[in-house]
mmCIF file of C-alpha atoms in Angstrom:
data_model
loop_
_atom_site.group_PDB
_atom_site.id
_atom_site.type_symbol
_atom_site.label_atom_id
_atom_site.label_comp_id
_atom_site.label_asym_id
_atom_site.label_seq_id
_atom_site.Cartn_x
_atom_site.Cartn_y
_atom_site.Cartn_z
ATOM 1 C CA MET Q 3 0.000 0.000 0.000
ATOM 2 C CA THR Q 4 1.467 3.335 -0.947
ATOM 3 C CA MET Q 5 1.364 6.261 1.392
ATOM 4 C CA ARG Q 6 -1.466 7.869 -0.525
ATOM 5 C CA ASN Q 7 -3.884 4.918 -0.333
ATOM 6 C CA ILE Q 8 -5.237 6.051 2.966
ATOM 7 C CA ASP Q 9 -8.257 4.587 4.682
ATOM 8 C CA GLU Q 10 -11.670 5.887 3.833
ATOM 9 C CA LEU Q 11 -13.659 7.862 6.331
ATOM 10 C CA ASP Q 12 -16.015 5.993 8.605
ATOM 11 C CA GLN Q 13 -19.632 6.459 7.467
ATOM 12 C CA ASP Q 14 -20.821 7.876 10.773
ATOM 13 C CA LEU Q 15 -17.910 10.259 10.788
ATOM 14 C CA ARG Q 16 -18.699 11.360 7.262
ATOM 15 C CA ALA Q 17 -22.245 12.131 8.348
ATOM 16 C CA LEU Q 18 -20.979 14.155 11.341
ATOM 17 C CA VAL Q 19 -18.626 16.098 9.121
ATOM 18 C CA ALA Q 20 -21.388 16.829 6.612
ATOM 19 C CA LYS Q 21 -23.638 18.218 9.351
ATOM 20 C CA THR Q 22 -20.952 20.506 10.728
ATOM 21 C CA ARG Q 23 -19.528 21.838 7.488
ATOM 22 C CA GLU Q 24 -21.110 25.245 7.944
ATOM 23 C CA ILE Q 25 -20.406 25.679 11.649
ATOM 24 C CA PRO Q 26 -19.124 27.203 13.792
ATOM 25 C CA SER Q 27 -19.633 30.493 12.039
ATOM 26 C CA LEU Q 28 -18.297 33.890 12.984
ATOM 27 C CA PRO Q 29 -21.115 35.942 14.522
ATOM 28 C CA ALA Q 30 -21.721 39.234 12.707
ATOM 29 C CA SER Q 31 -21.186 41.220 15.920
ATOM 30 C CA ALA Q 32 -17.815 39.531 16.468
ATOM 31 C CA LYS Q 33 -16.812 40.277 12.888
ATOM 32 C CA GLN Q 34 -17.637 43.944 13.339
ATOM 33 C CA ARG Q 35 -15.745 44.060 16.613
ATOM 34 C CA LEU Q 36 -12.741 42.420 15.012
ATOM 35 C CA SER Q 37 -12.788 44.774 12.061
ATOM 36 C CA ARG Q 38 -12.888 47.791 14.376
ATOM 37 C CA ARG Q 39 -10.127 46.379 16.520
ATOM 38 C CA LEU Q 40 -7.913 45.787 13.494
ATOM 39 C CA ASP Q 41 -8.489 49.364 12.343
ATOM 40 C CA LEU Q 42 -7.548 50.693 15.756
ATOM 41 C CA THR Q 43 -4.454 48.554 16.019
ATOM 42 C CA LEU Q 44 -3.242 49.448 12.547
ATOM 43 C CA SER Q 45 -3.799 53.129 13.139
ATOM 44 C CA GLY Q 46 -1.507 52.892 16.143
ATOM 45 C CA VAL Q 47 -4.026 52.771 18.968
ATOM 46 C CA VAL Q 48 -3.341 49.776 21.177
ATOM 47 C CA SER Q 49 -6.524 47.838 21.694
ATOM 48 C CA ALA Q 50 -7.268 46.848 25.246
ATOM 49 C CA THR Q 51 -9.925 45.097 27.248
ATOM 50 C CA PRO Q 52 -11.875 47.743 29.159
ATOM 51 C CA LEU Q 53 -11.588 47.494 32.913
ATOM 52 C CA ALA Q 54 -14.605 47.160 35.113
ATOM 53 C CA ASP Q 55 -13.207 49.628 37.632
ATOM 54 C CA PRO Q 56 -13.321 53.094 36.044
ATOM 55 C CA SER Q 57 -11.178 54.750 38.701
ATOM 56 C CA ALA Q 58 -8.271 52.489 37.880
ATOM 57 C CA ALA Q 59 -9.017 52.547 34.173
ATOM 58 C CA ARG Q 60 -8.651 56.334 34.111
ATOM 59 C CA HIS Q 61 -4.915 56.075 34.707
ATOM 60 C CA LEU Q 62 -4.176 53.018 32.694
ATOM 61 C CA PRO Q 63 -4.123 53.806 28.956
ATOM 62 C CA THR Q 64 -1.220 56.236 29.174
ATOM 63 C CA LEU Q 65 0.559 54.189 31.781
ATOM 64 C CA ARG Q 66 0.127 51.043 29.723
ATOM 65 C CA THR Q 67 1.555 52.647 26.629
ATOM 66 C CA ALA Q 68 4.401 54.220 28.559
ATOM 67 C CA LEU Q 69 5.191 51.056 30.440
ATOM 68 C CA LEU Q 70 5.146 48.891 27.336
ATOM 69 C CA SER Q 71 7.404 51.340 25.521
ATOM 70 C CA GLY Q 72 9.703 51.464 28.523
ATOM 71 C CA VAL Q 73 9.847 47.705 28.814
ATOM 72 C CA SER Q 74 10.513 47.347 25.094
ATOM 73 C CA LEU Q 75 13.348 49.872 25.395
ATOM 74 C CA VAL Q 76 14.902 48.064 28.325
ATOM 75 C CA VAL Q 77 14.493 44.670 26.642
ATOM 76 C CA GLY Q 78 16.198 46.123 23.579
ATOM 77 C CA ILE Q 79 19.066 47.521 25.615
ATOM 78 C CA ALA Q 80 19.412 44.315 27.611
ATOM 79 C CA LEU Q 81 19.420 42.174 24.499
ATOM 80 C CA GLY Q 82 21.901 44.495 22.845
ATOM 81 C CA LEU Q 83 24.241 44.211 25.803
ATOM 82 C CA VAL Q 84 23.806 40.491 26.043
ATOM 83 C CA SER Q 85 24.390 39.992 22.314
ATOM 84 C CA ALA Q 86 27.473 42.173 22.470
ATOM 85 C CA ASN Q 87 28.699 40.061 25.333
ATOM 86 C CA LEU Q 88 27.963 36.874 23.453
ATOM 87 C CA TRP Q 89 29.900 37.922 20.406
ATOM 88 C CA THR Q 90 33.048 38.976 22.203
ATOM 89 C CA ASP Q 91 35.810 36.446 22.534
ATOM 90 C CA SER Q 92 36.153 37.030 26.227
ATOM 91 C CA ASP Q 93 33.694 35.125 28.373
ATOM 92 C CA GLN Q 94 35.162 36.250 31.645
ATOM 93 C CA HIS Q 95 31.925 37.771 32.935
ATOM 94 C CA LEU Q 96 29.904 34.647 32.444
ATOM 95 C CA PRO Q 97 29.143 32.530 35.446
ATOM 96 C CA SER Q 98 29.075 29.219 33.594
ATOM 97 C CA THR Q 99 31.593 26.756 34.905
ATOM 98 C CA ALA Q 100 31.762 25.072 31.536
ATOM 99 C CA SER Q 101 32.686 28.290 29.781
ATOM 100 C CA GLN Q 102 35.259 29.140 32.451
ATOM 101 C CA HIS Q 103 36.738 25.743 31.970
ATOM 102 C CA ALA Q 104 36.710 26.158 28.209
ATOM 103 C CA ASP Q 105 38.305 29.607 28.442
ATOM 104 C CA ALA Q 106 40.959 28.337 30.806
ATOM 105 C CA SER Q 107 41.708 25.556 28.351
ATOM 106 C CA VAL Q 108 41.950 28.028 25.465
ATOM 107 C CA ALA Q 109 44.278 30.231 27.508
ATOM 108 C CA TYR Q 110 46.347 27.228 28.428
ATOM 109 C CA ALA Q 111 46.483 26.081 24.817
ATOM 110 C CA ASP Q 112 47.464 29.560 23.622
ATOM 111 C CA ALA Q 113 50.109 29.866 26.320
ATOM 112 C CA SER Q 114 51.442 26.442 25.396
ATOM 113 C CA ALA Q 115 51.543 27.405 21.756
ATOM 114 C CA LYS Q 116 53.434 30.635 22.544
ATOM 115 C CA ARG Q 117 55.831 28.837 24.828
ATOM 116 C CA ASP Q 118 56.423 26.243 22.178
ATOM 117 C CA THR Q 119 57.300 28.814 19.566
ATOM 118 C CA VAL Q 120 60.417 29.829 21.550
ATOM 119 C CA PRO Q 121 63.364 28.237 19.714
ATOM 120 C CA THR Q 122 64.916 25.418 21.662
ATOM 121 C CA ARG Q 123 68.198 23.630 21.266
ATOM 122 C CA ASP Q 124 66.393 20.355 21.011
ATOM 123 C CA ALA Q 125 65.878 19.977 17.293
ATOM 124 C CA ALA Q 126 63.577 16.942 17.743
ATOM 125 C CA VAL Q 127 60.752 19.044 19.252
ATOM 126 C CA GLY Q 128 60.479 22.084 17.021
ATOM 127 C CA PRO Q 129 57.918 24.887 17.267
ATOM 128 C CA ARG Q 130 55.892 23.521 14.354
ATOM 129 C CA ASP Q 131 55.500 20.135 16.038
ATOM 130 C CA SER Q 132 54.388 21.780 19.262
ATOM 131 C CA GLN Q 133 51.833 23.891 17.465
ATOM 132 C CA ALA Q 134 50.524 20.836 15.691
ATOM 133 C CA ALA Q 135 50.221 19.042 19.018
ATOM 134 C CA ALA Q 136 48.293 21.967 20.513
ATOM 135 C CA ARG Q 137 45.883 22.201 17.571
ATOM 136 C CA PRO Q 138 43.450 19.403 18.539
ATOM 137 C CA LEU Q 139 43.226 20.780 22.070
ATOM 138 C CA ARG Q 140 42.447 24.251 20.738
ATOM 139 C CA LYS Q 141 39.833 22.831 18.394
ATOM 140 C CA ALA Q 142 38.194 20.887 21.216
ATOM 141 C CA THR Q 143 38.107 23.873 23.551
ATOM 142 C CA ARG Q 144 36.704 26.080 20.792
ATOM 143 C CA ARG Q 145 33.974 23.522 20.175
ATOM 144 C CA ALA Q 146 33.165 23.503 23.896
ATOM 145 C CA SER Q 147 33.029 27.274 23.881
ATOM 146 C CA VAL Q 148 30.717 27.340 20.849
ATOM 147 C CA ALA Q 149 28.440 24.741 22.460
ATOM 148 C CA THR Q 150 28.231 26.846 25.615
ATOM 149 C CA ARG Q 151 27.362 29.923 23.607
ATOM 150 C CA THR Q 152 24.708 28.047 21.652
ATOM 151 C CA ALA Q 153 23.109 26.869 24.892
ATOM 152 C CA ARG Q 154 23.164 30.444 26.197
ATOM 153 C CA ASP Q 155 21.640 31.733 22.971
ATOM 154 C CA GLN Q 156 18.862 29.195 23.195
ATOM 155 C CA ARG Q 157 18.195 30.044 26.811
ATOM 156 C CA LEU Q 158 18.053 33.723 26.010
ATOM 157 C CA ALA Q 159 15.788 33.095 23.023
ATOM 158 C CA HIS Q 160 13.440 31.129 25.271
ATOM 159 C CA GLU Q 161 13.461 33.909 27.843
ATOM 160 C CA ARG Q 162 12.858 36.485 25.178
ATOM 161 C CA SER Q 163 9.962 34.566 23.658
ATOM 162 C CA LEU Q 164 8.203 34.399 27.044
ATOM 163 C CA ILE Q 165 8.731 38.108 27.628
ATOM 164 C CA GLU Q 166 7.464 38.826 24.120
ATOM 165 C CA MET Q 167 4.380 36.703 24.762
ATOM 166 C CA ALA Q 168 3.670 38.642 27.943
ATOM 167 C CA ARG Q 169 4.224 41.949 26.188
ATOM 168 C CA SER Q 170 1.995 41.165 23.220
ATOM 169 C CA ALA Q 171 -0.713 39.698 25.474
ATOM 170 C CA LEU Q 172 -0.702 42.945 27.468
ATOM 171 C CA ALA Q 173 -0.848 44.969 24.280
ATOM 172 C CA ARG Q 174 -3.928 43.121 23.103
ATOM 173 C CA GLY Q 175 -5.531 43.475 26.525
ATOM 174 C CA ASP Q 176 -5.184 39.871 27.627
ATOM 175 C CA ALA Q 177 -3.729 40.426 31.091
ATOM 176 C CA PRO Q 178 -4.306 36.845 32.329
ATOM 177 C CA ALA Q 179 -2.255 35.509 29.398
ATOM 178 C CA ALA Q 180 0.454 38.062 30.178
ATOM 179 C CA LEU Q 181 0.482 36.926 33.807
ATOM 180 C CA GLU Q 182 0.715 33.314 32.714
ATOM 181 C CA ALA Q 183 3.710 34.100 30.509
ATOM 182 C CA THR Q 184 5.475 35.970 33.323
ATOM 183 C CA ARG Q 185 4.706 33.095 35.689
ATOM 184 C CA LEU Q 186 6.246 30.637 33.225
ATOM 185 C CA HIS Q 187 9.301 32.871 32.898
ATOM 186 C CA ARG Q 188 9.683 33.086 36.650
ATOM 187 C CA GLN Q 189 9.266 29.343 36.992
ATOM 188 C CA ALA Q 190 11.799 28.580 34.264
ATOM 189 C CA PHE Q 191 14.408 31.234 34.977
ATOM 190 C CA GLY Q 192 13.720 32.527 38.496
ATOM 191 C CA ARG Q 193 16.674 34.567 39.694
ATOM 192 C CA THR Q 194 19.066 33.397 37.016
ATOM 193 C CA GLY Q 195 17.193 34.918 34.070
ATOM 194 C CA GLN Q 196 18.594 37.906 32.246
ATOM 195 C CA LEU Q 197 15.210 39.523 31.663
ATOM 196 C CA GLY Q 198 13.842 39.316 35.195
ATOM 197 C CA GLU Q 199 13.500 43.086 35.431
ATOM 198 C CA GLU Q 200 11.329 43.250 32.318
ATOM 199 C CA ARG Q 201 9.272 40.303 33.508
ATOM 200 C CA GLU Q 202 8.507 41.938 36.825
ATOM 201 C CA ALA Q 203 7.508 45.224 35.165
ATOM 202 C CA LEU Q 204 5.130 43.391 32.844
ATOM 203 C CA ALA Q 205 3.731 41.294 35.689
ATOM 204 C CA ILE Q 206 2.974 44.432 37.707
ATOM 205 C CA GLN Q 207 1.143 45.943 34.764
ATOM 206 C CA ALA Q 208 -0.803 42.710 34.209
ATOM 207 C CA LEU Q 209 -1.740 42.552 37.900
ATOM 208 C CA ILE Q 210 -3.082 46.090 37.707
ATOM 209 C CA ASN Q 211 -5.072 45.216 34.591
ATOM 210 C CA THR Q 212 -6.611 42.239 36.352
ATOM 211 C CA LYS Q 213 -7.421 44.514 39.310
ATOM 212 C CA ARG Q 214 -5.194 42.615 41.720
ATOM 213 C CA PHE Q 215 -4.086 45.942 43.129
ATOM 214 C CA ALA Q 216 -2.732 44.792 46.500
ATOM 215 C CA GLU Q 217 -0.512 42.223 44.827
ATOM 216 C CA ALA Q 218 0.578 44.790 42.217
ATOM 217 C CA ARG Q 219 1.578 47.259 44.957
ATOM 218 C CA ARG Q 220 3.482 44.578 46.841
ATOM 219 C CA ARG Q 221 5.341 43.501 43.716
ATOM 220 C CA ALA Q 222 6.046 47.081 42.692
ATOM 221 C CA LYS Q 223 7.593 47.703 46.101
ATOM 222 C CA ALA Q 224 9.732 44.567 45.804
ATOM 223 C CA PHE Q 225 10.662 45.544 42.249
ATOM 224 C CA LEU Q 226 11.904 48.981 43.279
ATOM 225 C CA ARG Q 227 13.811 47.498 46.186
ATOM 226 C CA LYS Q 228 15.481 44.941 43.926
ATOM 227 C CA TYR Q 229 16.162 47.286 41.011
ATOM 228 C CA PRO Q 230 16.700 50.690 42.641
ATOM 229 C CA ARG Q 231 18.389 52.136 39.544
ATOM 230 C CA THR Q 232 15.956 50.747 36.991
ATOM 231 C CA LEU Q 233 15.005 52.834 33.989
ATOM 232 C CA LEU Q 234 11.421 51.808 34.620
ATOM 233 C CA ARG Q 235 11.345 53.359 38.100
ATOM 234 C CA PRO Q 236 9.160 56.387 37.258
ATOM 235 C CA LEU Q 237 6.672 54.227 35.388
ATOM 236 C CA ILE Q 238 6.397 51.640 38.112
ATOM 237 C CA GLU Q 239 6.020 54.379 40.732
ATOM 238 C CA LYS Q 240 3.253 55.975 38.701
ATOM 239 C CA ALA Q 241 1.498 52.648 38.157
ATOM 240 C CA ALA Q 242 1.681 51.851 41.864
ATOM 241 C CA ALA Q 243 0.419 55.339 42.750
ATOM 242 C CA ALA Q 244 -2.494 55.017 40.315
ATOM 243 C CA VAL Q 245 -3.905 52.033 42.158
ATOM 244 C CA ARG Q 246 -3.207 53.259 45.686
ATOM 245 C CA MET A 17 7.045 50.150 5.807
ATOM 246 C CA THR A 18 6.610 53.528 4.113
ATOM 247 C CA SER A 19 3.360 55.425 4.605
ATOM 248 C CA ALA A 20 2.215 54.655 1.039
ATOM 249 C CA THR A 21 2.844 50.938 1.363
ATOM 250 C CA HIS A 22 1.353 51.078 4.865
ATOM 251 C CA SER A 23 -1.921 52.447 3.537
ATOM 252 C CA ASP A 24 -1.866 50.030 0.566
ATOM 253 C CA ALA A 25 -1.348 47.096 2.873
ATOM 254 C CA THR A 26 -4.084 48.341 5.212
ATOM 255 C CA ALA A 27 -6.568 48.683 2.344
ATOM 256 C CA ARG A 28 -5.654 45.249 1.069
ATOM 257 C CA LEU A 29 -5.976 43.779 4.517
ATOM 258 C CA ALA A 30 -9.514 45.149 4.810
ATOM 259 C CA GLN A 31 -10.484 43.169 1.719
ATOM 260 C CA ILE A 32 -8.684 40.052 2.896
ATOM 261 C CA PHE A 33 -10.390 40.350 6.263
ATOM 262 C CA GLU A 34 -13.764 40.635 4.582
ATOM 263 C CA ASP A 35 -13.119 37.493 2.508
ATOM 264 C CA GLU A 36 -11.280 35.333 4.992
ATOM 265 C CA ALA A 37 -12.390 36.269 8.531
ATOM 266 C CA GLU A 38 -15.128 33.672 8.555
ATOM 267 C CA PHE A 39 -12.715 30.959 7.386
ATOM 268 C CA VAL A 40 -10.013 31.874 9.910
ATOM 269 C CA TRP A 41 -12.495 31.943 12.773
ATOM 270 C CA ARG A 42 -13.997 28.575 11.831
ATOM 271 C CA LEU A 43 -10.579 26.992 11.379
ATOM 272 C CA LEU A 44 -9.418 28.202 14.789
ATOM 273 C CA ARG A 45 -12.598 26.961 16.440
ATOM 274 C CA ARG A 46 -12.234 23.577 14.779
ATOM 275 C CA LEU A 47 -8.649 23.407 15.942
ATOM 276 C CA GLY A 48 -9.942 23.562 19.490
ATOM 277 C CA VAL A 49 -9.722 27.274 20.318
ATOM 278 C CA GLY A 50 -12.598 28.353 22.574
ATOM 279 C CA ALA A 51 -15.033 30.975 21.317
ATOM 280 C CA ALA A 52 -13.679 33.538 23.790
ATOM 281 C CA ASP A 53 -10.098 33.165 22.570
ATOM 282 C CA ALA A 54 -10.913 32.724 18.883
ATOM 283 C CA GLU A 55 -11.536 36.436 18.558
ATOM 284 C CA ASP A 56 -8.119 37.364 19.945
ATOM 285 C CA LEU A 57 -6.410 34.801 17.787
ATOM 286 C CA THR A 58 -8.263 35.856 14.642
ATOM 287 C CA HIS A 59 -7.070 39.388 15.349
ATOM 288 C CA GLU A 60 -3.521 38.128 15.726
ATOM 289 C CA VAL A 61 -3.761 36.149 12.477
ATOM 290 C CA PHE A 62 -4.789 39.235 10.501
ATOM 291 C CA LEU A 63 -2.131 41.374 12.139
ATOM 292 C CA THR A 64 0.445 38.800 11.086
ATOM 293 C CA VAL A 65 -1.020 38.756 7.572
ATOM 294 C CA TRP A 66 -0.678 42.526 7.483
ATOM 295 C CA ARG A 67 2.921 42.421 8.678
ATOM 296 C CA LYS A 68 3.851 39.803 6.079
ATOM 297 C CA LEU A 69 1.856 41.143 3.151
ATOM 298 C CA GLU A 70 4.888 42.823 1.662
ATOM 299 C CA SER A 71 6.804 39.568 1.468
ATOM 300 C CA TYR A 72 3.819 37.502 0.322
ATOM 301 C CA ASP A 73 4.261 35.902 -3.101
ATOM 302 C CA THR A 74 1.114 36.922 -4.979
ATOM 303 C CA SER A 75 1.438 34.016 -7.399
ATOM 304 C CA ARG A 76 0.561 31.687 -4.524
ATOM 305 C CA PRO A 77 -3.038 31.179 -3.409
ATOM 306 C CA LEU A 78 -3.935 33.336 -0.443
ATOM 307 C CA ARG A 79 -6.045 31.024 1.669
ATOM 308 C CA PRO A 80 -3.426 28.302 2.242
ATOM 309 C CA TRP A 81 -0.957 30.993 3.244
ATOM 310 C CA ILE A 82 -3.395 32.430 5.779
ATOM 311 C CA ALA A 83 -4.276 28.945 7.010
ATOM 312 C CA GLY A 84 -0.589 28.252 7.652
ATOM 313 C CA ILE A 85 -0.361 31.440 9.721
ATOM 314 C CA ALA A 86 -3.505 30.516 11.660
ATOM 315 C CA VAL A 87 -2.242 27.024 12.470
ATOM 316 C CA ARG A 88 1.109 28.368 13.665
ATOM 317 C CA ILE A 89 -0.568 30.975 15.864
ATOM 318 C CA CYS A 90 -2.868 28.304 17.230
ATOM 319 C CA ALA A 91 0.141 26.098 18.013
ATOM 320 C CA ARG A 92 1.767 28.947 19.943
ATOM 321 C CA PHE A 93 -1.460 29.599 21.810
ATOM 322 C CA ARG A 94 -1.840 25.979 22.818
ATOM 323 C CA ARG A 95 1.635 25.866 24.270
ATOM 324 C CA TYR A 96 0.233 27.564 27.356
ATOM 325 C CA ALA A 97 -0.854 24.918 29.792
ATOM 326 C CA ARG A 98 -4.111 26.701 30.438
ATOM 327 C CA ASN A 99 -5.043 26.644 26.749
ATOM 328 C CA ARG A 100 -4.084 23.081 26.089
ATOM 329 C CA TYR A 101 -7.496 21.663 26.804
ATOM 330 C CA GLU A 102 -10.325 23.069 24.805
ATOM 331 C CA VAL A 103 -13.623 24.089 26.236
ATOM 332 C CA LEU A 104 -16.148 21.470 25.257
ATOM 333 C CA ALA A 105 -18.793 22.308 22.778
ATOM 334 C CA GLU A 106 -21.428 23.499 25.302
ATOM 335 C CA SER A 107 -20.117 27.022 25.006
ATOM 336 C CA VAL A 108 -20.653 26.900 21.271
ATOM 337 C CA VAL A 109 -24.383 27.423 21.711
ATOM 338 C CA GLU A 110 -24.253 31.027 22.807
ATOM 339 C CA HIS A 111 -21.565 32.081 20.418
ATOM 340 C CA ASP A 112 -21.866 30.249 17.189
ATOM 341 C CA LEU A 113 -25.233 28.739 16.599
ATOM 342 C CA THR A 114 -28.655 30.135 16.116
ATOM 343 C CA ALA A 115 -31.731 28.561 17.627
ATOM 344 C CA GLY A 116 -33.122 25.543 15.777
ATOM 345 C CA ALA A 117 -29.730 24.099 14.915
ATOM 346 C CA GLU A 118 -29.780 21.378 17.584
ATOM 347 C CA GLU A 119 -28.835 18.664 15.161
ATOM 348 C CA GLN A 120 -25.826 20.614 13.925
ATOM 349 C CA LEU A 121 -24.840 21.416 17.476
ATOM 350 C CA HIS A 122 -25.104 17.771 18.491
ATOM 351 C CA ALA A 123 -22.937 16.765 15.529
ATOM 352 C CA PHE A 124 -20.412 19.473 16.366
ATOM 353 C CA ARG A 125 -20.220 18.286 19.976
ATOM 354 C CA LEU A 126 -19.587 14.718 18.903
ATOM 355 C CA LEU A 127 -17.001 15.759 16.345
ATOM 356 C CA THR A 128 -15.246 17.933 18.919
ATOM 357 C CA GLU A 129 -15.200 15.036 21.316
ATOM 358 C CA VAL A 130 -13.670 12.598 18.857
ATOM 359 C CA MET A 131 -11.074 15.137 17.722
ATOM 360 C CA GLN A 132 -9.973 15.976 21.255
ATOM 361 C CA PRO A 133 -7.266 13.325 21.602
ATOM 362 C CA LEU A 134 -5.526 14.512 18.401
ATOM 363 C CA ASP A 135 -2.449 16.662 18.709
ATOM 364 C CA LEU A 136 -2.524 19.899 16.781
ATOM 365 C CA GLU A 137 -0.462 18.635 13.836
ATOM 366 C CA ARG A 138 -2.850 15.782 13.155
ATOM 367 C CA ARG A 139 -5.925 17.774 13.992
ATOM 368 C CA ALA A 140 -4.993 20.523 11.546
ATOM 369 C CA ILE A 141 -4.569 17.964 8.773
ATOM 370 C CA PHE A 142 -7.798 16.175 9.631
ATOM 371 C CA VAL A 143 -9.823 19.374 9.883
ATOM 372 C CA MET A 144 -8.482 20.919 6.708
ATOM 373 C CA HIS A 145 -8.580 17.746 4.631
ATOM 374 C CA ASP A 146 -11.653 15.882 5.812
ATOM 375 C CA VAL A 147 -13.796 18.686 7.193
ATOM 376 C CA GLU A 148 -12.821 21.691 5.065
ATOM 377 C CA GLY A 149 -12.224 19.544 1.992
ATOM 378 C CA TRP A 150 -8.737 20.701 1.008
ATOM 379 C CA SER A 151 -6.493 18.631 -1.217
ATOM 380 C CA MET A 152 -3.325 17.258 0.330
ATOM 381 C CA PRO A 153 -0.971 19.246 -1.968
ATOM 382 C CA GLU A 154 -2.724 22.457 -0.900
ATOM 383 C CA LEU A 155 -2.434 21.412 2.698
ATOM 384 C CA ALA A 156 1.202 20.448 2.435
ATOM 385 C CA GLU A 157 1.961 23.853 0.973
ATOM 386 C CA ALA A 158 -0.014 25.674 3.644
ATOM 387 C CA LEU A 159 1.645 23.852 6.509
ATOM 388 C CA GLU A 160 5.044 23.671 4.803
ATOM 389 C CA ILE A 161 5.348 19.918 5.228
ATOM 390 C CA PRO A 162 6.252 17.139 2.769
ATOM 391 C CA LEU A 163 3.291 15.536 1.029
ATOM 392 C CA ASN A 164 3.911 12.109 2.530
ATOM 393 C CA THR A 165 4.110 13.584 6.022
ATOM 394 C CA GLY A 166 0.671 15.025 5.387
ATOM 395 C CA TYR A 167 -0.720 11.655 4.296
ATOM 396 C CA SER A 168 0.887 9.921 7.222
ATOM 397 C CA ARG A 169 -0.601 12.409 9.693
ATOM 398 C CA LEU A 170 -3.988 12.098 8.051
ATOM 399 C CA ARG A 171 -3.920 8.345 8.331
ATOM 400 C CA LEU A 172 -3.036 8.495 12.031
ATOM 401 C CA ALA A 173 -5.618 11.200 12.683
ATOM 402 C CA ARG A 174 -8.341 9.172 10.982
ATOM 403 C CA LYS A 175 -7.386 6.126 12.987
ATOM 404 C CA GLN A 176 -7.670 8.065 16.246
ATOM 405 C CA VAL A 177 -10.950 9.639 15.199
ATOM 406 C CA ALA A 178 -12.342 6.227 14.173
ATOM 407 C CA GLU A 179 -11.437 4.917 17.616
ATOM 408 C CA GLY A 180 -13.320 7.828 19.103
ATOM 409 C CA ILE A 181 -16.361 7.055 16.982
ATOM 410 C CA ALA A 182 -16.215 3.393 18.053
ATOM 411 C CA ARG A 183 -16.062 4.503 21.685
ATOM 412 C CA LEU A 184 -19.108 6.709 21.178
ATOM 413 C CA ARG A 185 -20.972 3.814 19.576
ATOM 414 C CA GLN A 186 -20.148 1.616 22.555
ATOM 415 C CA GLN A 187 -21.505 4.287 24.865
ATOM 416 C CA GLY A 188 -24.701 4.278 22.834
ATOM 417 C CA ALA A 189 -24.313 7.819 21.520
ATOM 418 C CA ASP A 190 -26.791 8.879 18.865
ATOM 419 C CA LEU A 191 -24.506 9.375 15.883
#
C-alpha cells in the first residue's frame, strides 16, 4: 500500500462532518468588533480590554503605553548588551563553569603554543611540532566554547519569547495571558534569568489590569527594592500610585 | 514600511479580512480554540497577515498561506498549559449557533469530542482535509510539510478519530 492509499472515512464520521460543514460560524457582531479592533491597532491605537473599575481605568491607557514602551526599550538595551557580550571572545563575565573551563583551556592552549614557539636547542621538538600538538586541544576547547554559547543563545531566546508573549498579550488586553507568561518565565528562569527586570515590570502591569491591586503594589515595592536604579522606576512608581 | 505601502497594505488587509475572517475563525474553532479566545487569535492572524503582506508571493493562493499562519498561531497559543485543553462544545451554543440548529450542534459536539485526543499537527490535517475539503498538496503547501508527512498524519488522525467514533458507539451515543 502506498502512502497515498489512505483509509476511507467511517460512514458515521462522514455524516458528522457533513452536518458541521457550515459551523461554527463567525457571529456578525464579532466580525464587526474584530474589524474595528484591526483598524484601531493598525492606526496605532493599542486595543485593550476595558476594565470594570473606572477609577483604575482612568490612569491606565497612558501608563500602559508608557510602560510597554519602557519595557521594550529596556528589553532592547538588555538584548543588545547580552548579544554584544555573546559575540566577544572574552567570556570572563559569564558565570558558567563550563565556559570558564573552556576559556581556561583556550588560555592554556594559547600559552602552550606561545611557549612552544620559543626556539629550543632540542631539534627533535620544534615549534611547528608543538603547534601541531596543541591544535586538537584548541579545536576541542573552541567547540566547547561554541556549544556553551549556543546553549546560552537558546536560553536567552526562550526567555525572550516568554517576555514577548507577555508583552503582546498585554498589548492586546489579555492580562491573564500576560500573567501566565510571566509566571512561566519566573518558573523557568527565576533569579538566574537575564530579563527578570522586564518580567517583573510586565507582571505588575498585568496585575493592575486584572485589578489585583494589593498584589501589584506589593510587587512594585519589591521591584523597586530589587532594582533601585531601573530605567522603569518612574513608570512603576506611577502605576503603583495610580492604584493606591 | 513607508506610509504609502502602509496604507496600501491596510486597504488590502480590509479586503482580505472581509473574505477570509469567517474561514479563519472557523478553522481556529475547529482546531480547538474556545469561542472567547478565537476572537483574539483571529485578530492576531490578521495582524500577522498585514505584517507579512509585503513579502507575500502573490502568485501563490492566499487562503493556504493564511491557514498556515492561523495554524502556527494556534500552536503557539496551545503551548500555554491553560489553553491546552479546549472548552467542550457546550459554550458553542451562545456564540456560534442560532436557535433551531440542535442537530448541527449535536454533531459538532460529537465531532469535537472525537477530535480531542488529536495533537494539533494531526488535527490541523484532519480538519483541513476531511472537514474543510482541502487537497493534500494544498495542505502540504499551507503547513510547509512534505506531502507524505501530510498523508501519514492524516492516516493516524483518521485512525484516532475512528477509535473515538467506536467509543461513542459503545456508549450508545446517537450518531
